[in-house]
Amino acid sequence: MRIDVLTIFPDYLAPLELSLVGKARQSGLLDLAVHDLRAWTTDRHRTVDDTPFGGGAGMVMRPDVWGTALDAVLGADPADDGGTVLLVPSPAGEVFTQRTAEELAGARRLVLACGRYEGIDARVAEHYATRPGVTVREVSIGDYVLNGGEVAALVVVEAVARLLPGVVGNPESLVEESHGAAGLLEYPVYTKPPAWRDLPVPEVLTSGHHAKVTRWRRDRALERTAARRPDLLERLTPEALDREDRRVLAGLGWYVGPGGPRRAQVRRAVPDDAVALAALAAVTFPLACPPSLGSEAIAAHVATQLDVGSFTRFLTDPGRVVHVAADEDTGALLGYTMVVLGSPAPGHEDGEDVAELSKCYVHPDVHGGGLAGRLVAAATTAAAQHGARQLWLGTNAGNRRARRFYERCGFAVVGRRTYDVGGVANDDVVMSTPVLAP
Ligand code: SAM
């Protein structure tokens, strides 16, 4: 790749002689030249700026000087293949990201025009944008204002050069980096000594267990990204996240919806939630029923047991605790649980310290997104706070997925019962879990 940097402070670019970029230049992987803009001035004072039209503070860099300089630098290029990018650093430009660096690494030639003062006369970018074979990009390296474009040029050159084949010794080291293909910030890294100032290296990293190390790093990357750059998490697709990722994200207050990770709140339901809860129940209940159960029986159950009136009663009944999971931004309800306090399990008469998890449903769009576990945890905590020492539930005997989920939540099968849905008797397994005192 060929890179030309034009500046009134060529010495500012001296660091480009150092380190990996310096080595890449020496080995011929990178052909880089720094030009003094003042070489193209014609007056005695080597003037590059003048006062702004329209008035105001500061000076503006003259288009005629820049034009002569850029014509000279670009003009020496015989190729007209569109592979030349004229980069104009500017705090008002598009934000320079790793994606920009990747795009620029594919160019044949970069020309960087470093502005000073109030910047370069706007006609320069306008003019070269019409020149065949040249693409103009104004780029900002962040939301702050520097005195000149030289620091931005150093940033751009280093970020692009390290992506050129052969510049970074081990290309593997580019794979898992922050802002890479995984879309996550990198996990924390450690080296010798294993203990330093009472701070040990996380044990897993010295275990030699490759799969565990990989998982630990992935978990830390998810945690870091959630804490520092939630905007990056929101850009991930659901396909990019496995079950363990979802479990980790759920623990951090996120769920995975059709649009990717979002933040969800699990809270006690209030009477105002009755309408939305009835609508959610109408969607979720039929999906949990066995195929053998007719649609009429299901509809009858939804209409009489899960209607707005029923939910209004549940939400005002001191013997019931309803929790909802709601999207933090939209408030949309995504799932709910209901605990019935003092409800004995089938075959047990005394229900004083027993509670029933009578409902636990999550919208099908967000199944497997980690919300059900959070809802069950909230329901279990609430049961404990109300004095329960055992929490039980009935789930359709044919619903293996549900049974496995409850097992992961700590429930074990303790018996069977029949459950009436719209006048049809259903075979349920009864599962139970001890509840620890709060
Ligand atoms: N008046 C300009 C504005 O408010 O947009 C700022 C000009 S700045 C003082 C002078 C030069 O520094 C710019 O022409 C540009 O080359 C460079 N510069 C300043 N901040 C930058 C940033 N965040 N990214 C890239 N270049 C920047």
Coordinates of C-alpha atoms and ligand atoms in Angstrom, one line a residue:
M1 CA 0.0 0.0 0.0
R2 CA 1.1 3.5 -0.7
I3 CA 0.4 6.3 1.8
D4 CA 1.1 10.0 1.4
V5 CA 0.6 12.4 4.3
L6 CA 0.5 16.1 3.7
T7 CA 1.1 18.4 6.7
I8 CA 2.7 21.7 7.7
F9 CA 4.4 19.8 10.5
P10 CA 6.2 16.8 8.9
D11 CA 8.2 16.2 12.1
Y12 CA 4.9 15.4 13.8
L13 CA 4.8 12.2 11.7
A14 CA 8.2 11.0 12.9
P15 CA 6.7 8.1 15.0
L16 CA 5.8 6.5 11.7
E17 CA 9.5 5.5 11.5
L18 CA 9.0 3.3 14.7
S19 CA 7.7 0.0 15.7
L20 CA 5.5 -2.2 13.4
V21 CA 4.8 0.6 11.0
G22 CA 8.4 1.6 10.8
K23 CA 9.3 -2.1 10.1
A24 CA 6.6 -2.4 7.5
R25 CA 8.1 0.6 5.7
Q26 CA 11.6 -0.9 5.9
S27 CA 10.5 -4.3 4.6
G28 CA 8.6 -2.7 1.7
L29 CA 5.1 -3.8 2.9
L30 CA 4.2 -0.1 3.3
D31 CA 5.4 2.7 1.0
L32 CA 4.8 5.9 3.1
A33 CA 5.9 9.4 2.3
V34 CA 5.3 12.6 4.4
H35 CA 5.2 15.9 2.5
D36 CA 5.5 19.4 3.8
L37 CA 2.5 21.4 2.5
R38 CA 4.6 24.6 2.5
A39 CA 6.7 23.2 -0.3
W40 CA 3.8 24.1 -2.6
T41 CA 3.5 27.8 -1.4
T42 CA 4.7 30.6 -3.7
D43 CA 5.0 33.6 -1.4
R44 CA 8.0 34.6 0.7
H45 CA 6.2 33.8 4.0
R46 CA 5.1 30.3 2.7
T47 CA 1.5 31.2 3.6
V48 CA -1.0 28.3 3.8
D49 CA -4.0 30.1 5.5
D50 CA -6.2 33.2 5.3
T51 CA -9.1 34.8 7.1
P52 CA -12.5 33.1 6.8
F53 CA -15.1 34.5 4.4
G54 CA -18.1 35.6 6.4
G55 CA -15.9 36.6 9.3
G56 CA -15.3 34.9 12.6
A57 CA -12.4 33.7 14.6
G58 CA -9.4 31.8 13.3
M59 CA -7.8 31.1 9.9
V60 CA -8.8 28.7 7.1
M61 CA -6.3 26.8 5.0
R62 CA -6.2 28.0 1.4
P63 CA -7.7 25.8 -1.4
D64 CA -5.1 27.0 -4.0
V65 CA -2.2 25.7 -1.9
W66 CA -3.9 22.5 -1.1
G67 CA -4.9 22.1 -4.8
T68 CA -1.4 22.4 -6.1
A69 CA 0.0 20.1 -3.5
L70 CA -2.7 17.4 -4.0
D71 CA -2.5 17.6 -7.8
A72 CA 1.3 17.0 -7.5
V73 CA 0.9 14.1 -5.1
L74 CA -2.1 12.5 -6.8
G75 CA -0.9 13.4 -10.3
A76 CA 2.1 11.2 -10.1
D77 CA -0.2 8.2 -9.9
P78 CA -0.7 6.5 -13.2
A79 CA -3.5 4.3 -12.0
D80 CA -7.1 5.5 -12.2
D81 CA -8.8 2.4 -10.7
G82 CA -10.7 4.0 -7.9
G83 CA -8.3 2.6 -5.4
T84 CA -7.2 6.0 -4.1
V85 CA -8.8 7.4 -1.0
L86 CA -8.2 11.0 0.0
L87 CA -8.7 11.2 3.8
V88 CA -9.4 14.6 5.3
P89 CA -9.2 14.4 9.1
S90 CA -12.0 16.5 10.7
P91 CA -13.9 16.5 13.9
A92 CA -17.0 17.0 11.7
G93 CA -16.3 13.8 9.7
E94 CA -17.7 10.3 9.9
V95 CA -16.3 8.5 12.9
F96 CA -13.3 6.4 12.2
T97 CA -13.9 2.8 13.4
Q98 CA -12.3 -0.6 13.0
R99 CA -14.7 -1.1 10.0
T100 CA -13.3 2.1 8.4
A101 CA -9.8 0.7 9.0
E102 CA -10.8 -2.6 7.4
E103 CA -12.3 -0.8 4.4
L104 CA -9.2 1.4 3.9
A105 CA -6.9 -1.6 4.2
G106 CA -8.4 -2.7 0.9
A107 CA -7.5 0.5 -0.9
R108 CA -4.4 0.7 -3.1
R109 CA -3.5 4.2 -2.0
L110 CA -4.3 6.6 0.9
V111 CA -3.6 10.3 0.8
L112 CA -4.0 12.1 4.1
A113 CA -4.5 15.9 4.1
C114 CA -3.9 17.2 7.7
G115 CA -5.7 20.4 8.4
R116 CA -4.7 23.1 11.0
Y117 CA -6.4 26.3 12.2
E118 CA -10.2 26.2 11.5
G119 CA -9.6 23.5 8.9
I120 CA -9.2 23.3 5.1
D121 CA -11.4 25.4 2.7
A122 CA -14.5 23.1 2.0
R123 CA -14.0 23.3 -1.8
V124 CA -10.9 21.1 -1.6
A125 CA -13.0 18.0 -0.5
E126 CA -15.7 19.0 -2.9
H127 CA -13.3 19.3 -5.8
Y128 CA -11.4 16.0 -5.3
A129 CA -14.7 14.1 -4.8
T130 CA -15.4 14.7 -8.5
R131 CA -12.0 13.5 -9.6
P132 CA -12.0 10.1 -11.3
G133 CA -10.4 7.3 -9.3
V134 CA -10.5 9.3 -6.0
T135 CA -12.8 8.7 -3.1
V136 CA -12.9 11.5 -0.5
R137 CA -13.6 10.6 3.1
E138 CA -13.7 13.1 6.0
V139 CA -12.9 11.2 9.1
S140 CA -13.1 12.0 12.8
I141 CA -11.1 10.0 15.3
G142 CA -13.5 10.9 18.1
D143 CA -15.8 13.5 19.6
Y144 CA -13.2 16.0 20.6
V145 CA -11.3 18.7 18.8
L146 CA -7.5 18.5 18.2
N147 CA -5.3 21.3 17.0
G148 CA -4.5 19.6 13.7
G149 CA -5.0 16.5 11.6
E150 CA -1.5 15.0 12.3
V151 CA -2.6 12.9 15.4
A152 CA -5.6 11.7 13.4
A153 CA -3.2 10.7 10.5
L154 CA -1.0 8.7 13.0
V155 CA -4.1 6.9 14.2
V156 CA -5.4 6.1 10.8
V157 CA -2.1 4.9 9.4
E158 CA -1.4 2.7 12.4
A159 CA -4.9 1.2 12.5
V160 CA -4.8 0.5 8.7
A161 CA -1.2 -0.7 8.5
R162 CA -1.6 -3.4 11.1
L163 CA -4.3 -4.9 9.0
L164 CA -2.0 -5.3 5.9
P165 CA -0.8 -8.8 5.4
G166 CA 2.5 -9.4 7.0
V167 CA 2.6 -6.3 9.2
V168 CA 1.5 -7.9 12.5
G169 CA 3.7 -11.0 13.0
N170 CA 1.0 -13.4 14.2
P171 CA -2.3 -12.7 12.3
E172 CA -4.1 -14.8 15.0
S173 CA -3.6 -11.9 17.4
L174 CA -6.0 -9.8 15.2
V175 CA -8.8 -12.3 15.4
E176 CA -10.2 -12.0 18.9
E177 CA -9.5 -8.3 19.4
S178 CA -12.0 -5.7 20.5
H179 CA -14.1 -4.4 17.6
G180 CA -13.3 -7.6 15.7
A181 CA -15.7 -10.1 14.1
A182 CA -17.1 -11.2 17.4
G183 CA -18.5 -7.7 18.0
L184 CA -17.4 -7.7 21.6
L185 CA -14.7 -6.0 23.6
E186 CA -11.7 -8.2 24.3
Y187 CA -11.5 -10.1 27.6
P188 CA -8.9 -9.0 30.2
V189 CA -5.4 -10.5 29.6
Y190 CA -2.7 -11.6 32.1
T191 CA 0.9 -12.7 32.0
K192 CA 3.6 -13.8 34.5
P193 CA 4.1 -13.6 37.4
P194 CA 1.1 -15.6 38.4
A195 CA 0.7 -13.6 41.6
W196 CA 1.5 -9.9 41.7
R197 CA 0.9 -7.6 44.7
D198 CA -1.6 -10.0 46.2
L199 CA -3.4 -10.2 42.9
P200 CA -3.5 -13.7 41.5
V201 CA -4.2 -14.6 37.9
P202 CA -7.7 -16.1 37.5
E203 CA -7.2 -19.8 38.2
V204 CA -8.9 -21.1 35.1
L205 CA -6.1 -19.5 32.9
T206 CA -3.5 -21.7 34.5
S207 CA -5.6 -24.8 34.5
G208 CA -4.5 -25.9 31.0
H209 CA -8.2 -26.6 30.2
H210 CA -8.6 -25.1 26.8
A211 CA -12.4 -25.2 26.6
K212 CA -12.8 -23.7 30.0
V213 CA -10.3 -20.9 29.2
T214 CA -12.3 -20.1 26.0
R215 CA -15.6 -20.0 27.8
W216 CA -14.1 -17.9 30.6
R217 CA -12.8 -15.4 28.1
R218 CA -16.1 -15.3 26.3
D219 CA -18.0 -14.6 29.5
R220 CA -15.6 -11.8 30.5
A221 CA -15.9 -10.3 27.0
L222 CA -19.7 -10.3 27.3
E223 CA -19.5 -8.8 30.8
R224 CA -17.1 -6.1 29.8
T225 CA -19.1 -5.2 26.7
A226 CA -22.4 -5.1 28.6
A227 CA -20.8 -2.8 31.3
R228 CA -18.7 -0.5 29.0
R229 CA -20.2 -0.6 25.5
P230 CA -23.9 -1.7 25.7
D231 CA -24.3 -0.2 22.2
L232 CA -22.0 -2.9 20.8
L233 CA -24.0 -5.7 22.5
E234 CA -27.2 -4.3 21.0
R235 CA -25.7 -4.7 17.5
L236 CA -25.2 -8.5 17.9
T237 CA -27.6 -10.9 16.1
P238 CA -29.3 -13.6 18.1
E239 CA -27.5 -16.2 16.0
A240 CA -24.2 -14.9 17.4
L241 CA -25.1 -16.0 20.9
D242 CA -25.2 -19.5 22.3
R243 CA -27.1 -20.8 25.3
E244 CA -24.2 -20.0 27.7
D245 CA -23.9 -16.5 26.3
R246 CA -27.6 -16.0 26.9
R247 CA -27.3 -17.3 30.5
V248 CA -24.4 -14.8 31.1
L249 CA -26.3 -11.9 29.6
A250 CA -29.5 -12.8 31.6
G251 CA -27.4 -12.5 34.7
L252 CA -26.4 -9.1 33.6
G253 CA -30.0 -8.0 33.0
W254 CA -30.2 -8.7 29.3
Y255 CA -32.4 -10.9 27.2
V256 CA -32.0 -11.9 23.5
G257 CA -34.9 -11.0 21.3
P258 CA -35.4 -11.3 17.6
G259 CA -33.4 -8.0 17.1
G260 CA -30.6 -9.2 19.3
P261 CA -29.7 -8.4 23.0
R262 CA -31.8 -5.9 24.8
R263 CA -32.1 -4.9 28.4
A264 CA -35.1 -6.3 30.4
Q265 CA -36.3 -5.6 33.8
V266 CA -38.0 -8.2 36.0
R267 CA -40.3 -6.5 38.5
R268 CA -43.5 -7.1 40.6
A269 CA -46.5 -6.7 38.4
V270 CA -49.0 -3.9 39.2
P271 CA -52.8 -3.8 38.5
D272 CA -52.1 -1.6 35.5
D273 CA -50.4 -4.6 33.9
A274 CA -53.6 -6.7 33.7
V275 CA -54.5 -5.8 30.1
A276 CA -50.9 -6.5 28.8
L277 CA -50.7 -9.7 30.9
A278 CA -54.0 -11.0 29.5
A279 CA -52.7 -10.3 25.9
L280 CA -49.4 -12.1 26.7
A281 CA -51.2 -15.0 28.3
A282 CA -53.4 -15.4 25.2
V283 CA -50.2 -15.8 23.1
T284 CA -48.1 -18.0 25.5
F285 CA -50.7 -20.4 27.0
P286 CA -51.7 -22.2 23.8
L287 CA -48.1 -22.8 22.9
A288 CA -47.5 -24.6 26.2
C289 CA -50.5 -27.0 25.6
P290 CA -50.0 -30.5 24.3
P291 CA -51.1 -30.9 20.6
S292 CA -53.8 -33.4 21.7
L293 CA -55.7 -30.6 23.5
G294 CA -58.3 -29.1 21.2
S295 CA -58.3 -25.4 20.3
E296 CA -61.8 -25.0 21.8
A297 CA -60.7 -26.2 25.2
I298 CA -57.6 -23.9 25.1
A299 CA -59.8 -20.9 24.0
A300 CA -62.2 -21.6 26.8
H301 CA -59.4 -21.6 29.3
V302 CA -57.9 -18.4 28.0
A303 CA -61.3 -16.6 27.9
T304 CA -62.3 -17.6 31.5
Q305 CA -59.0 -18.1 33.4
L306 CA -56.6 -15.8 31.7
D307 CA -58.8 -12.8 30.8
V308 CA -58.3 -9.2 32.0
G309 CA -60.7 -9.8 34.9
S310 CA -58.8 -12.8 36.1
F311 CA -55.5 -11.0 36.0
T312 CA -57.0 -8.0 37.8
R313 CA -58.1 -10.3 40.6
F314 CA -54.7 -12.0 40.7
L315 CA -52.9 -8.7 40.9
T316 CA -55.0 -7.5 43.8
D317 CA -55.0 -10.8 45.7
P318 CA -52.5 -10.7 48.7
G319 CA -52.1 -14.5 48.3
R320 CA -50.5 -14.2 44.9
V321 CA -47.3 -12.7 43.7
V322 CA -47.0 -11.9 40.0
H323 CA -43.7 -10.9 38.4
V324 CA -43.3 -9.6 34.8
A325 CA -40.2 -9.3 32.6
A326 CA -40.5 -6.1 30.5
D327 CA -38.2 -4.6 27.9
E328 CA -36.4 -1.7 29.6
D329 CA -36.8 0.7 26.6
T330 CA -40.3 -0.1 25.3
G331 CA -41.9 -1.5 28.5
A332 CA -43.4 -4.3 26.5
L333 CA -44.2 -7.4 28.6
L334 CA -42.1 -10.4 27.6
G335 CA -42.9 -13.0 30.3
Y336 CA -44.5 -13.5 33.6
T337 CA -44.8 -15.8 36.6
M338 CA -47.4 -16.2 39.3
V339 CA -46.8 -17.7 42.8
V340 CA -49.8 -18.7 44.8
L341 CA -48.9 -18.6 48.5
G342 CA -50.0 -21.3 50.9
S343 CA -51.1 -23.6 48.1
P344 CA -50.4 -27.2 49.0
A345 CA -49.0 -29.6 46.4
P346 CA -51.4 -32.3 45.2
G347 CA -51.7 -35.0 47.9
H348 CA -50.5 -32.7 50.7
E349 CA -53.0 -31.1 53.0
D350 CA -51.0 -28.6 54.8
G351 CA -49.8 -25.7 52.7
E352 CA -48.7 -23.1 55.3
D353 CA -45.1 -23.0 54.2
V354 CA -45.7 -24.2 50.6
A355 CA -46.2 -22.0 47.5
E356 CA -47.1 -22.9 44.0
L357 CA -45.5 -21.5 40.9
S358 CA -48.7 -21.6 39.1
K359 CA -47.7 -19.8 35.9
C360 CA -44.4 -19.2 34.1
Y361 CA -44.6 -18.1 30.5
V362 CA -42.3 -16.3 28.1
H363 CA -43.2 -14.8 24.8
P364 CA -42.2 -17.2 22.0
D365 CA -40.1 -14.5 20.3
V366 CA -37.8 -14.4 23.2
H367 CA -37.7 -18.1 24.2
G368 CA -34.2 -19.2 25.1
G369 CA -33.3 -15.6 25.7
G370 CA -32.6 -16.1 29.5
L371 CA -35.8 -14.4 30.8
A372 CA -37.5 -17.5 32.2
G373 CA -34.6 -18.2 34.5
R374 CA -34.7 -14.7 35.8
L375 CA -38.5 -14.8 36.3
V376 CA -38.3 -18.1 38.2
A377 CA -35.5 -16.7 40.4
A378 CA -37.6 -13.7 41.2
A379 CA -40.6 -15.9 41.9
T380 CA -38.6 -18.1 44.2
T381 CA -37.2 -15.2 46.1
A382 CA -40.7 -13.8 46.6
A383 CA -42.0 -17.1 47.8
A384 CA -39.1 -17.3 50.3
Q385 CA -39.9 -13.7 51.5
H386 CA -43.5 -14.8 52.1
G387 CA -42.4 -17.6 54.3
A388 CA -42.5 -20.5 51.8
R389 CA -39.9 -23.3 52.3
Q390 CA -41.0 -25.3 49.3
L391 CA -42.1 -24.2 45.8
W392 CA -43.9 -26.6 43.6
L393 CA -45.4 -26.6 40.1
G394 CA -47.2 -28.8 37.6
T395 CA -46.1 -29.0 34.0
N396 CA -47.6 -31.0 31.2
A397 CA -46.1 -34.5 31.2
G398 CA -45.4 -34.2 27.5
N399 CA -43.4 -31.0 27.7
R400 CA -39.9 -32.2 28.1
R401 CA -38.3 -28.9 27.3
A402 CA -40.2 -27.3 30.2
R403 CA -39.2 -30.1 32.5
R404 CA -35.5 -29.8 31.6
F405 CA -35.7 -26.0 32.2
Y406 CA -37.2 -26.5 35.7
E407 CA -34.6 -29.1 36.5
R408 CA -31.9 -26.5 35.7
C409 CA -33.7 -24.1 38.0
G410 CA -33.4 -26.7 40.9
F411 CA -36.8 -28.4 40.7
A412 CA -37.2 -32.2 40.8
V413 CA -40.1 -34.4 39.8
V414 CA -42.1 -35.4 42.9
G415 CA -45.3 -36.8 41.5
R416 CA -48.2 -36.4 39.1
R417 CA -51.5 -34.7 38.9
T418 CA -54.4 -34.1 36.5
Y419 CA -55.0 -30.5 35.4
D420 CA -58.2 -29.3 33.9
V421 CA -58.0 -27.1 30.7
G422 CA -61.3 -26.1 29.3
G423 CA -63.0 -29.2 30.7
V424 CA -60.3 -31.6 29.4
A425 CA -58.1 -33.4 32.0
N426 CA -54.4 -33.2 31.4
D427 CA -51.6 -35.3 32.7
D428 CA -49.0 -33.1 34.6
V429 CA -45.8 -33.9 36.4
V430 CA -45.4 -32.2 39.7
M431 CA -42.0 -30.7 40.4
S432 CA -40.7 -29.2 43.6
T433 CA -37.7 -27.3 45.0
P434 CA -36.7 -26.3 48.5
V435 CA -36.7 -22.6 49.1
L436 CA -34.1 -21.0 51.3
A437 CA -35.1 -18.5 53.9
P438 CA -34.2 -15.0 52.8
Ligands
SAM1 N1 -13.2 24.2 13.2 C1 -13.2 22.8 13.1 C2 -14.5 22.3 13.6 O1 -15.0 22.8 14.6 O2 -15.0 21.2 13.1 C3 -12.0 22.3 14.0 C4 -10.7 22.5 13.4 S1 -9.4 21.8 14.3 C5 -9.0 23.0 15.4 C6 -8.1 21.7 13.2 C7 -7.8 20.4 12.5 O3 -7.6 19.4 13.4 C8 -8.9 19.9 11.6 O4 -8.9 20.5 10.4 C9 -8.6 18.4 11.6 O5 -7.6 18.2 10.6 C10 -8.0 18.2 12.9 N2 -8.9 17.6 13.9 C11 -9.3 18.1 15.0 N3 -10.1 17.3 15.7 C12 -10.1 16.2 15.0 C13 -10.8 14.9 15.2 N4 -11.6 14.7 16.3 N5 -10.6 14.0 14.3 C14 -9.9 14.2 13.2 N6 -9.2 15.3 13.0 C15 -9.4 16.3 13.9

